[in-house]
Coordinates of N, CA and C in Angstrom, one line a residue:
M863 N 0.7 -1.4 -0.1 CA -0.1 -0.2 -0.2 C 0.8 1.0 -0.2
F864 N 2.1 1.3 0.6 CA 2.9 2.3 1.1 C 3.3 2.7 -0.6
D865 N 3.8 2.3 -1.4 CA 4.1 2.1 -2.8 C 3.1 2.7 -3.6
A866 N 1.7 2.3 -3.4 CA 0.5 2.8 -4.1 C 0.4 4.5 -3.7
C867 N 0.5 4.4 -2.7 CA 0.0 6.1 -1.9 C 1.3 6.7 -2.4
R868 N 2.4 6.2 -2.7 CA 3.5 7.3 -3.2 C 3.2 7.4 -4.7
K869 N 2.7 6.6 -5.3 CA 2.4 6.8 -6.5 C 1.1 8.0 -7.1
L870 N 0.3 8.0 -6.1 CA -0.6 9.1 -5.7 C -0.2 10.4 -6.2
G871 N 0.9 10.4 -5.9 CA 1.8 12.0 -5.8 C 1.3 12.8 -5.1
G872 N 0.9 12.9 -3.7 CA 0.4 13.4 -2.8 C -1.1 14.0 -2.8
C873 N -1.6 14.6 -1.8 CA -2.9 15.0 -1.8 C -3.1 16.3 -1.2
E874 N -3.8 17.2 -1.4 CA -4.1 18.5 -0.9 C -4.9 18.3 0.3
P875 N -5.3 19.1 0.9 CA -6.2 19.1 2.4 C -7.6 19.2 1.6
G876 N -8.6 18.3 2.0 CA -10.0 18.7 1.8 C -10.0 17.9 0.5
K877 N -8.9 17.1 -0.1 CA -8.9 16.3 -1.3 C -8.9 14.8 -0.8
A878 N -9.3 13.9 -1.9 CA -9.1 12.5 -1.4 C -8.5 11.8 -2.6
K879 N -8.3 10.5 -2.4 CA -7.6 9.5 -3.9 C -7.8 8.3 -3.5
I880 N -7.9 7.3 -4.2 CA -8.4 6.1 -3.8 C -7.3 5.1 -4.4
T881 N -7.1 4.1 -3.7 CA -6.2 2.6 -4.1 C -6.7 1.5 -3.9
G882 N -6.6 0.4 -4.1 CA -7.1 -1.1 -3.7 C -6.9 -1.2 -2.2
A883 N -7.4 -2.0 -1.7 CA -7.5 -2.5 -0.2 C -6.4 -3.2 0.2
Y884 N -5.4 -3.9 -0.7 CA -4.6 -4.5 -0.1 C -4.7 -5.6 0.7
G885 N -5.8 -6.4 0.5 CA -6.1 -7.6 1.5 C -6.9 -7.2 2.6
I886 N -7.4 -6.5 2.8 CA -8.2 -5.5 3.9 C -9.8 -6.6 3.8
Q887 N -10.1 -7.2 4.7 CA -10.9 -7.9 4.6 C -12.3 -7.0 4.3
H888 N -13.1 -7.5 3.4 CA -14.5 -6.8 3.1 C -14.4 -5.5 2.4
A889 N -13.2 -5.0 2.3 CA -13.4 -4.0 1.3 C -12.5 -3.9 0.1
D890 N -12.8 -3.4 -0.7 CA -12.2 -3.3 -2.2 C -11.3 -2.1 -2.4
Y891 N -11.4 -1.0 -1.7 CA -10.6 0.1 -1.7 C -10.5 1.0 -0.4
I892 N -9.2 1.8 -0.2 CA -8.8 2.5 0.6 C -9.3 4.0 0.2
I893 N -10.1 4.8 0.6 CA -9.8 6.4 0.2 C -9.4 6.9 1.2
H894 N -8.3 7.7 0.6 CA -7.3 8.5 1.3 C -7.6 10.1 1.7
A895 N -8.0 10.6 2.6 CA -8.5 12.2 2.6 C -7.8 12.6 3.6
V896 N -7.4 13.8 3.1 CA -6.2 14.6 3.9 C -7.0 16.1 4.6
S897 N -7.2 15.4 6.0 CA -7.9 16.5 6.7 C -7.0 17.8 7.0
P898 N -7.9 19.0 7.2 CA -7.2 20.1 7.4 C -6.4 20.1 9.0
I899 N -5.5 20.6 9.5 CA -5.0 21.2 10.5 C -6.0 22.2 10.9
Y900 N -6.3 22.0 12.4 CA -7.4 23.2 13.0 C -6.7 24.2 13.4
H901 N -7.4 25.4 13.0 CA -6.9 26.6 13.3 C -7.8 27.6 13.6
G902 N -9.1 27.0 13.8 CA -10.5 27.8 13.9 C -10.8 28.4 13.3
T903 N -10.8 28.5 11.9 CA -10.8 29.3 10.8 C -12.2 28.7 10.1
E904 N -13.0 29.3 9.1 CA -14.1 28.7 8.4 C -13.4 28.2 7.2
Q905 N -12.2 28.3 6.7 CA -11.6 27.2 5.9 C -11.3 26.2 6.6
D906 N -11.0 25.7 7.7 CA -11.0 24.3 8.6 C -12.5 23.8 8.1
E907 N -13.3 24.3 8.0 CA -14.7 23.7 8.1 C -14.7 23.3 6.6
E908 N -14.8 24.0 5.9 CA -15.0 24.1 4.2 C -14.0 22.5 3.8
L909 N -12.6 22.5 4.3 CA -12.0 22.0 4.0 C -12.4 20.3 4.6
L910 N -12.6 20.1 5.6 CA -13.2 18.8 6.3 C -14.3 18.4 5.8
A911 N -15.3 19.6 5.4 CA -16.0 18.7 4.5 C -16.3 18.7 3.5
S912 N -15.1 19.1 2.7 CA -14.8 18.6 1.3 C -13.7 17.3 1.2
C913 N -13.3 16.8 2.5 CA -12.9 15.6 2.8 C -13.9 14.3 2.6
Y914 N -15.2 14.7 3.5 CA -16.3 14.0 3.3 C -16.5 13.7 1.7
T915 N -16.8 14.9 1.1 CA -17.7 14.8 -0.3 C -16.9 14.6 -1.1
A916 N -15.6 14.4 -1.1 CA -14.3 14.4 -2.2 C -14.6 12.7 -1.9
S917 N -14.6 12.1 -0.7 CA -14.5 10.7 -0.3 C -15.7 10.2 -0.9
L918 N -16.9 10.6 -0.7 CA -18.3 10.1 -1.1 C -18.5 10.0 -2.8
D919 N -17.7 11.1 -3.4 CA -17.8 11.0 -4.7 C -17.0 10.2 -5.0
L920 N -15.8 9.9 -4.4 CA -14.9 8.6 -5.2 C -15.5 7.6 -5.3
A921 N -16.2 7.3 -3.8 CA -16.9 6.0 -3.6 C -17.7 5.7 -4.5
L922 N -18.9 6.9 -5.1 CA -19.7 6.7 -6.0 C -19.2 6.2 -7.4
D923 N -18.2 6.9 -7.8 CA -17.3 6.6 -9.0 C -17.0 5.5 -9.2
N924 N -16.6 4.7 -8.1 CA -15.8 3.3 -7.9 C -17.0 2.4 -7.8
G925 N -18.3 2.6 -7.5 CA -19.3 2.0 -7.5 C -19.4 1.1 -6.2
C926 N -19.0 1.8 -5.3 CA -18.9 1.6 -3.9 C -20.4 1.1 -3.6
A927 N -20.7 0.4 -2.8 CA -22.1 0.1 -2.0 C -22.1 0.5 -0.6
S928 N -20.8 0.8 0.0 CA -21.1 1.4 1.5 C -19.1 2.0 1.3
I929 N -19.5 2.8 2.7 CA -18.2 3.5 2.9 C -18.1 3.6 4.4
A930 N -17.0 3.7 5.2 CA -17.0 3.8 6.4 C -16.0 4.9 6.7
F931 N -16.5 5.9 7.6 CA -15.4 7.4 7.8 C -15.0 6.8 9.3
P932 N -13.7 7.2 9.8 CA -13.3 7.5 10.8 C -13.4 9.0 11.6
S933 N -13.5 9.6 12.3 CA -13.7 11.0 12.9 C -12.4 11.4 12.3
L934 N -12.5 12.1 11.3 CA -11.4 12.7 10.6 C -10.9 14.1 11.3
A935 N -9.8 14.4 11.4 CA -9.0 15.3 11.9 C -8.9 15.7 13.0
T936 N -9.7 14.4 13.8 CA -9.9 14.9 15.3 C -8.3 14.3 16.1
G937 N -7.6 13.8 15.4 CA -6.4 13.4 16.1 C -5.1 14.4 16.2
G938 N -4.2 14.1 15.5 CA -2.8 15.0 15.5 C -3.1 15.9 14.9
H939 N -4.4 16.3 14.0 CA -4.7 17.7 13.5 C -5.7 18.7 14.4
G940 N -6.0 18.2 15.4 CA -6.5 18.9 16.3 C -8.0 19.4 16.1
Y941 N -8.5 18.9 15.2 CA -10.0 19.4 15.2 C -11.0 19.1 16.5
P942 N -11.6 20.0 17.0 CA -12.3 19.3 18.2 C -13.3 18.5 17.7
L943 N -13.7 17.4 18.7 CA -14.3 16.4 18.2 C -15.8 16.7 17.9
D944 N -16.9 17.7 18.8 CA -18.0 17.8 18.7 C -17.9 19.0 17.5
E945 N -17.3 19.7 17.2 CA -17.5 20.5 15.7 C -17.2 19.4 14.6
A946 N -15.9 18.7 14.9 CA -16.0 17.7 13.6 C -17.0 17.0 13.6
A947 N -17.7 16.3 14.3 CA -18.9 15.6 13.9 C -20.0 16.4 13.3
E948 N -20.3 17.7 13.8 CA -21.3 18.2 13.1 C -20.8 18.5 11.6
V949 N -19.4 18.7 11.5 CA -19.2 18.7 10.1 C -19.5 17.6 9.1
A950 N -18.8 16.4 9.8 CA -19.1 15.3 9.3 C -20.7 14.7 8.8
V951 N -21.5 15.1 10.0 CA -23.0 14.5 9.7 C -23.8 15.6 8.4
E952 N -23.2 16.7 8.8 CA -23.8 17.8 7.8 C -23.3 17.5 6.4
S953 N -22.5 17.1 6.3 CA -21.3 17.1 4.8 C -22.1 15.5 4.2
V954 N -22.2 14.8 5.0 CA -22.8 13.5 4.1 C -24.4 13.8 4.0
R955 N -24.8 14.3 5.0 CA -26.7 14.6 4.5 C -27.0 15.6 3.6
A956 N -25.8 16.6 3.2 CA -25.8 17.7 2.2 C -25.6 16.8 1.0
W957 N -24.3 15.6 1.0 CA -24.1 15.1 -0.1 C -25.3 13.7 -0.5
L958 N -26.0 13.3 0.5 CA -26.9 12.7 0.3 C -28.1 13.5 -0.1
D959 N -28.4 14.4 0.3 CA -29.4 15.4 -0.6 C -29.5 15.7 -2.1
S960 N -27.8 15.8 -2.5 CA -27.8 16.3 -3.5 C -27.5 14.8 -4.5
H961 N -27.5 13.9 -3.9 CA -27.6 12.6 -5.0 C -28.7 11.7 -4.7
P962 N -29.8 12.4 -4.8 CA -31.1 11.7 -4.5 C -31.6 10.0 -5.0
G963 N -31.0 9.7 -6.1 CA -31.1 8.6 -6.5 C -30.1 7.3 -5.9
V964 N -29.1 8.0 -5.1 CA -27.7 6.9 -4.6 C -28.4 6.6 -3.6
V965 N -28.1 5.0 -3.6 CA -28.1 4.4 -2.3 C -26.9 3.6 -2.0
M966 N -26.3 4.2 -1.0 CA -25.1 3.9 -0.2 C -25.1 3.5 1.0
D967 N -24.6 2.7 1.6 CA -24.4 2.7 3.4 C -23.3 3.7 3.6
I968 N -23.6 4.4 4.8 CA -22.8 5.4 5.2 C -22.3 4.9 6.6
Y969 N -21.2 4.9 6.9 CA -20.9 4.7 8.6 C -20.2 5.5 9.1
F970 N -20.3 6.1 10.3 CA -19.2 6.5 11.0 C -18.6 5.7 11.9
C971 N -17.2 5.6 11.8 CA -16.7 4.5 12.7 C -16.0 5.3 14.5
C972 N -16.6 4.9 15.1 CA -16.2 5.8 16.2 C -15.4 4.8 17.2
F973 N -14.3 5.0 17.4 CA -13.2 4.2 18.1 C -13.0 4.2 19.7
T974 N -13.7 5.6 19.9 CA -13.7 6.0 21.7 C -15.2 6.2 22.0
K975 N -15.2 6.1 23.3 CA -16.6 6.2 23.9 C -17.2 7.9 23.2
E976 N -16.1 8.6 23.4 CA -16.3 10.1 23.4 C -16.5 10.7 22.1
E977 N -15.9 9.7 20.9 CA -16.4 9.9 19.5 C -17.8 9.4 19.5
R978 N -18.2 8.4 20.1 CA -19.6 7.9 19.8 C -20.7 9.0 20.4
M979 N -20.2 9.4 21.4 CA -20.9 10.4 22.0 C -21.3 11.6 21.0
A980 N -20.2 11.9 20.6 CA -20.0 13.6 19.8 C -21.3 13.0 18.5
Y981 N -21.1 11.8 17.8 CA -21.8 11.6 16.5 C -23.0 11.2 17.2
D982 N -23.5 10.4 18.1 CA -24.8 10.1 18.7 C -25.7 11.5 18.9
N983 N -24.7 12.6 19.4 CA -25.4 13.9 19.8 C -25.8 14.5 18.6
E984 N -24.7 14.8 17.8 CA -25.1 15.7 16.4 C -26.1 14.9 15.6
I985 N -26.2 13.6 15.6 CA -27.3 12.8 14.6 C -28.5 13.3 15.7
S986 N -28.8 12.9 17.0 CA -30.1 13.5 17.6 C -30.5 14.9 17.5
R987 N -29.4 16.0 17.5 CA -30.0 17.4 17.1 C -30.5 17.4 15.9
R988 N -30.0 16.8 15.0 CA -30.3 16.9 13.6 C -31.7 16.2 13.5
K989 N -32.1 15.2 13.9 CA -33.5 14.5 14.2 C -34.5 15.6 14.6
R990 N -33.9 16.1 15.8 CA -35.3 17.5 16.3 C -35.3 18.5 15.6
L991 N -34.3 19.1 14.9 CA -34.7 19.8 13.9 C -35.7 19.6 12.8
V992 N -35.4 18.5 12.1 CA -36.4 18.1 11.4 C -37.9 18.1 11.3

């Protein structure tokens, strides 16, 4: 996979590229999205949202029936978890709204209790707004 990633020629924040899954069970591809380093600016939100939409576009273009996202940018890039969950859920919702005929299973993979709570809270908040 390292060699395949080197051949991609890098990737800018807010963009995504795709490689094979290299033996990962139940996956055909890995989509590599480059999240922004958090500075608290509007551009951070735009770039993070673009990671999700660019990844979803690649998944659609490559015939994927599903996609799973970790909590992008919340590790070493320092994005606050609650804000990142809001951007993630809104970006995916907006993408689905703009692709009404698309059927794709979209998962948010939460690796900690805090991540799960942030995503659950954001999804619950949106349900109350509808």
